[in-house]
Structure formats: structure tokens, C-alpha cells
GROMACS .gro file of C-alpha atoms in nm:
model
  168
    1MET     CA    1  -2.960  -2.142  -0.995
    2GLU     CA    2  -3.058  -1.939  -0.728
    3PRO     CA    3  -3.326  -1.700  -0.849
    4ALA     CA    4  -3.172  -1.337  -0.696
    5ALA     CA    5  -2.841  -1.515  -0.987
    6VAL     CA    6  -3.179  -1.568  -1.228
    7ILE     CA    7  -3.325  -1.215  -1.149
    8PHE     CA    8  -2.947  -1.061  -1.190
    9TYR     CA    9  -2.878  -1.267  -1.564
   10ILE     CA   10  -3.226  -1.125  -1.660
   11LEU     CA   11  -3.164  -0.781  -1.614
   12ALA     CA   12  -2.822  -0.742  -1.717
   13SER     CA   13  -2.928  -0.876  -2.032
   14ILE     CA   14  -3.213  -0.606  -2.093
   15ALA     CA   15  -2.882  -0.312  -2.038
   16LEU     CA   16  -2.658  -0.473  -2.195
   17VAL     CA   17  -2.916  -0.464  -2.577
   18SER     CA   18  -3.052  -0.156  -2.420
   19ALA     CA   19  -2.709  -0.011  -2.417
   20VAL     CA   20  -2.639  -0.150  -2.768
   21MET     CA   21  -2.994  -0.005  -2.834
   22VAL     CA   22  -2.823   0.330  -2.740
   23ILE     CA   23  -2.524   0.348  -2.982
   24ALA     CA   24  -2.721   0.113  -3.233
   25GLY     CA   25  -3.005   0.331  -3.275
   26ARG     CA   26  -3.055   0.597  -3.566
   27ASN     CA   27  -3.337   0.813  -3.351
   28VAL     CA   28  -3.163   0.979  -3.106
   29VAL     CA   29  -3.484   1.004  -2.871
   30HIS     CA   30  -3.497   0.646  -2.913
   31SER     CA   31  -3.224   0.602  -2.806
   32ALA     CA   32  -3.254   0.860  -2.496
   33ILE     CA   33  -3.538   0.620  -2.396
   34TYR     CA   34  -3.325   0.332  -2.452
   35LEU     CA   35  -3.061   0.491  -2.193
   36VAL     CA   36  -3.347   0.565  -2.015
   37LEU     CA   37  -3.393   0.136  -1.972
   38THR     CA   38  -3.037   0.079  -1.934
   39PHE     CA   39  -3.001   0.358  -1.620
   40LEU     CA   40  -3.351   0.155  -1.426
   41CYS     CA   41  -3.179  -0.239  -1.560
   42VAL     CA   42  -2.854  -0.074  -1.331
   43ALA     CA   43  -3.037   0.089  -1.059
   44ALA     CA   44  -3.231  -0.252  -1.040
   45VAL     CA   45  -2.892  -0.470  -0.995
   46TYR     CA   46  -2.856  -0.222  -0.769
   47ILE     CA   47  -3.149  -0.277  -0.573
   48LEU     CA   48  -3.078  -0.651  -0.595
   49LEU     CA   49  -2.686  -0.639  -0.454
   50ARG     CA   50  -2.885  -0.427  -0.145
   51ALA     CA   51  -2.787  -0.047  -0.206
   52GLU     CA   52  -3.115   0.110  -0.204
   53PHE     CA   53  -2.953   0.432  -0.225
   54VAL     CA   54  -2.741   0.386  -0.497
   55ALA     CA   55  -3.039   0.317  -0.666
   56ALA     CA   56  -3.215   0.592  -0.586
   57VAL     CA   57  -2.907   0.786  -0.714
   58GLN     CA   58  -2.927   0.585  -0.985
   59VAL     CA   59  -3.320   0.688  -1.103
   60LEU     CA   60  -3.259   1.011  -1.011
   61VAL     CA   61  -2.906   1.129  -1.110
   62TYR     CA   62  -2.875   0.932  -1.403
   63ALA     CA   63  -3.245   0.800  -1.574
   64GLY     CA   64  -3.391   1.103  -1.436
   65GLY     CA   65  -3.156   1.469  -1.451
   66ILE     CA   66  -2.912   1.357  -1.773
   67VAL     CA   67  -3.137   1.206  -1.957
   68VAL     CA   68  -3.410   1.514  -1.901
   69LEU     CA   69  -3.052   1.721  -1.984
   70PHE     CA   70  -2.985   1.495  -2.311
   71LEU     CA   71  -3.352   1.519  -2.433
   72PHE     CA   72  -3.284   1.913  -2.426
   73VAL     CA   73  -2.976   1.939  -2.633
   74ILE     CA   74  -3.108   1.702  -2.882
   75MET     CA   75  -3.419   1.922  -2.909
   76LEU     CA   76  -3.151   2.226  -2.942
   77VAL     CA   77  -2.866   2.105  -3.112
   78ASN     CA   78  -2.958   2.106  -3.491
   79LEU     CA   79  -2.912   1.709  -3.555
   80LYS     CA   80  -2.954   1.769  -3.926
   81ASP     CA   81  -2.618   1.761  -3.984
   82LEU     CA   82  -2.540   1.422  -3.894
   83ARG     CA   83  -2.429   1.252  -4.178
   84SER     CA   84  -2.175   1.525  -4.338
   85PRO     CA   85  -1.825   1.397  -4.393
   86GLY     CA   86  -1.671   1.576  -4.058
   87VAL     CA   87  -1.891   1.378  -3.827
   88ARG     CA   88  -1.782   1.055  -4.015
   89VAL     CA   89  -1.468   1.137  -3.927
   90HIS     CA   90  -1.541   1.208  -3.584
   91ALA     CA   91  -1.717   0.899  -3.550
   92ALA     CA   92  -1.480   0.695  -3.696
   93VAL     CA   93  -1.144   0.846  -3.455
   94SER     CA   94  -1.340   0.755  -3.233
   95GLY     CA   95  -1.485   0.454  -3.269
   96THR     CA   96  -1.087   0.363  -3.350
   97LEU     CA   97  -1.015   0.484  -3.003
   98GLY     CA   98  -1.313   0.300  -2.814
   99ALA     CA   99  -1.166   0.050  -2.999
  100VAL     CA  100  -0.822   0.095  -2.814
  101ALA     CA  101  -0.985   0.110  -2.479
  102ILE     CA  102  -1.172  -0.172  -2.464
  103GLY     CA  103  -0.829  -0.315  -2.568
  104LEU     CA  104  -0.632  -0.174  -2.315
  105ILE     CA  105  -0.887  -0.292  -2.055
  106LEU     CA  106  -0.930  -0.638  -2.189
  107TYR     CA  107  -0.502  -0.638  -2.188
  108LEU     CA  108  -0.509  -0.474  -1.850
  109TYR     CA  109  -0.777  -0.762  -1.721
  110SER     CA  110  -0.577  -1.065  -1.832
  111ARG     CA  111  -0.224  -0.945  -1.682
  112ALA     CA  112  -0.350  -0.836  -1.288
  113PRO     CA  113  -0.503  -1.004  -1.069
  114LEU     CA  114  -0.925  -0.968  -1.014
  115ALA     CA  115  -1.069  -0.775  -0.730
  116ALA     CA  116  -1.184  -1.066  -0.598
  117ASP     CA  117  -0.858  -1.251  -0.590
  118LEU     CA  118  -0.657  -0.954  -0.443
  119PRO     CA  119  -0.703  -1.012   0.008
  120MET     CA  120  -0.926  -0.718   0.093
  121PRO     CA  121  -1.075  -0.576   0.474
  122GLY     CA  122  -1.407  -0.756   0.519
  123PRO     CA  123  -1.705  -0.515   0.530
  124GLN     CA  124  -1.732  -0.301   0.808
  125ALA     CA  125  -2.048  -0.337   0.996
  126GLU     CA  126  -2.131   0.046   0.994
  127PRO     CA  127  -2.444   0.089   1.242
  128ALA     CA  128  -2.522   0.426   1.075
  129GLY     CA  129  -2.655   0.230   0.746
  130ASN     CA  130  -2.628   0.279   0.440
  131LEU     CA  131  -2.722   0.641   0.372
  132GLN     CA  132  -2.398   0.782   0.584
  133SER     CA  133  -2.161   0.563   0.534
  134ILE     CA  134  -2.202   0.642   0.154
  135GLY     CA  135  -2.203   0.970   0.280
  136MET     CA  136  -1.894   0.972   0.507
  137ALA     CA  137  -1.740   0.785   0.235
  138LEU     CA  138  -1.802   1.068  -0.076
  139TYR     CA  139  -1.745   1.394   0.162
  140ARG     CA  140  -1.423   1.283   0.320
  141ASP     CA  141  -1.217   0.948   0.142
  142PHE     CA  142  -1.371   1.069  -0.208
  143LEU     CA  143  -1.374   1.505  -0.177
  144LEU     CA  144  -1.127   1.521  -0.441
  145PRO     CA  145  -1.287   1.327  -0.749
  146PHE     CA  146  -1.663   1.427  -0.624
  147GLU     CA  147  -1.567   1.763  -0.719
  148ILE     CA  148  -1.365   1.680  -1.030
  149ALA     CA  149  -1.692   1.533  -1.140
  150SER     CA  150  -1.886   1.809  -1.003
  151VAL     CA  151  -1.729   2.080  -1.192
  152LEU     CA  152  -1.684   1.826  -1.479
  153LEU     CA  153  -2.058   1.820  -1.533
  154LEU     CA  154  -2.089   2.258  -1.495
  155VAL     CA  155  -1.837   2.248  -1.777
  156ALA     CA  156  -2.040   2.018  -1.956
  157MET     CA  157  -2.350   2.246  -1.941
  158ILE     CA  158  -2.206   2.522  -1.984
  159GLY     CA  159  -2.035   2.360  -2.337
  160ALA     CA  160  -2.425   2.283  -2.399
  161ILE     CA  161  -2.537   2.623  -2.378
  162VAL     CA  162  -2.359   2.826  -2.555
  163LEU     CA  163  -2.343   2.515  -2.866
  164ALA     CA  164  -2.739   2.622  -2.872
  165ARG     CA  165  -2.676   3.021  -2.793
  166GLN     CA  166  -2.450   2.990  -3.134
  167LYS     CA  167  -2.758   2.930  -3.352
  168TYR     CA  168  -2.926   3.245  -3.253
   0.00000   0.00000   0.00000
């Protein structure tokens, strides 16, 4: 086995275990720390795949910005209401929907050919480099999903502010 494969399996295992700990953790701050560890392991996998720009974005946006946003929400929202019956119902519904989503993904995975099995064009040599290629794809080919994601993040930020302001 190649050393890169060994490193990949180690990073993937750490990312998987820390992702499970994000969900299973009782303390939300500990879950946020496990989330940072997951993001860092995924960034290391990106580096292993020679996608340095994506790794840098992963660290800056997710491990930096998103986790800080999570910590602000944790600090602003009263988390003592987590044991109420309404939260248990939401957790049960969310768990059921998650199980259905996983079942659908596994079903589609078993029915459809893998992307590696499909004929794909070879990698196009981009003389400009990784950063410019991503920028061109992001703002030319995937402009609408990029804008939708930015609007969703804006709505989430406004929702967090509204939730935080209702208490005072």
C-alpha cells in the first residue's frame, strides 16, 4: 500500500470518528471542536489530492468562519431547553428523515453506475493553475448555485440574529 493511501485512510478515519463525535457529543462546545477537527482532516485530504486552494478555502471558510458562527449561536441561544419534549420530537423526526435520506442514497448508489464507471473526459490542462480554474468554474459555470448558497447563508445569519434578539 502506498504511503499516500495510508495517510488518506488515517485522515479519513479521524474525520469519520470526529464527525460521529460531533453528533454524539453532549457538550456543544466539544461538538464544535470535533467539527473543527473534521474540517481540518478534510482539508488535509484535499491537500493529499493536490487541491491546495480548496484546502485553504476549507480551513478559512469552514474551520474558521462557520465554526465561529456556530460558537456565536451557541453563546446566544439558550441551550437549557434541549431536554424539552418538543426537542425530542424534532430529534426523532430529524433522525427519521436522516435515515430515509441515507436509505435513498444507498438505494441510488446501488442502482446507478458509479461516476468512475461513466465515460468522462480527461482532465483538461489549465495553464492558469488551480486558483484561476476554480474561479472561472465558480463564476462562469456554477454562478447560480454559488449565488443560491450565498443567499442561504445570508438567510441563516438573519435567522440567527432574529433568534438571538427574541430573548431580549
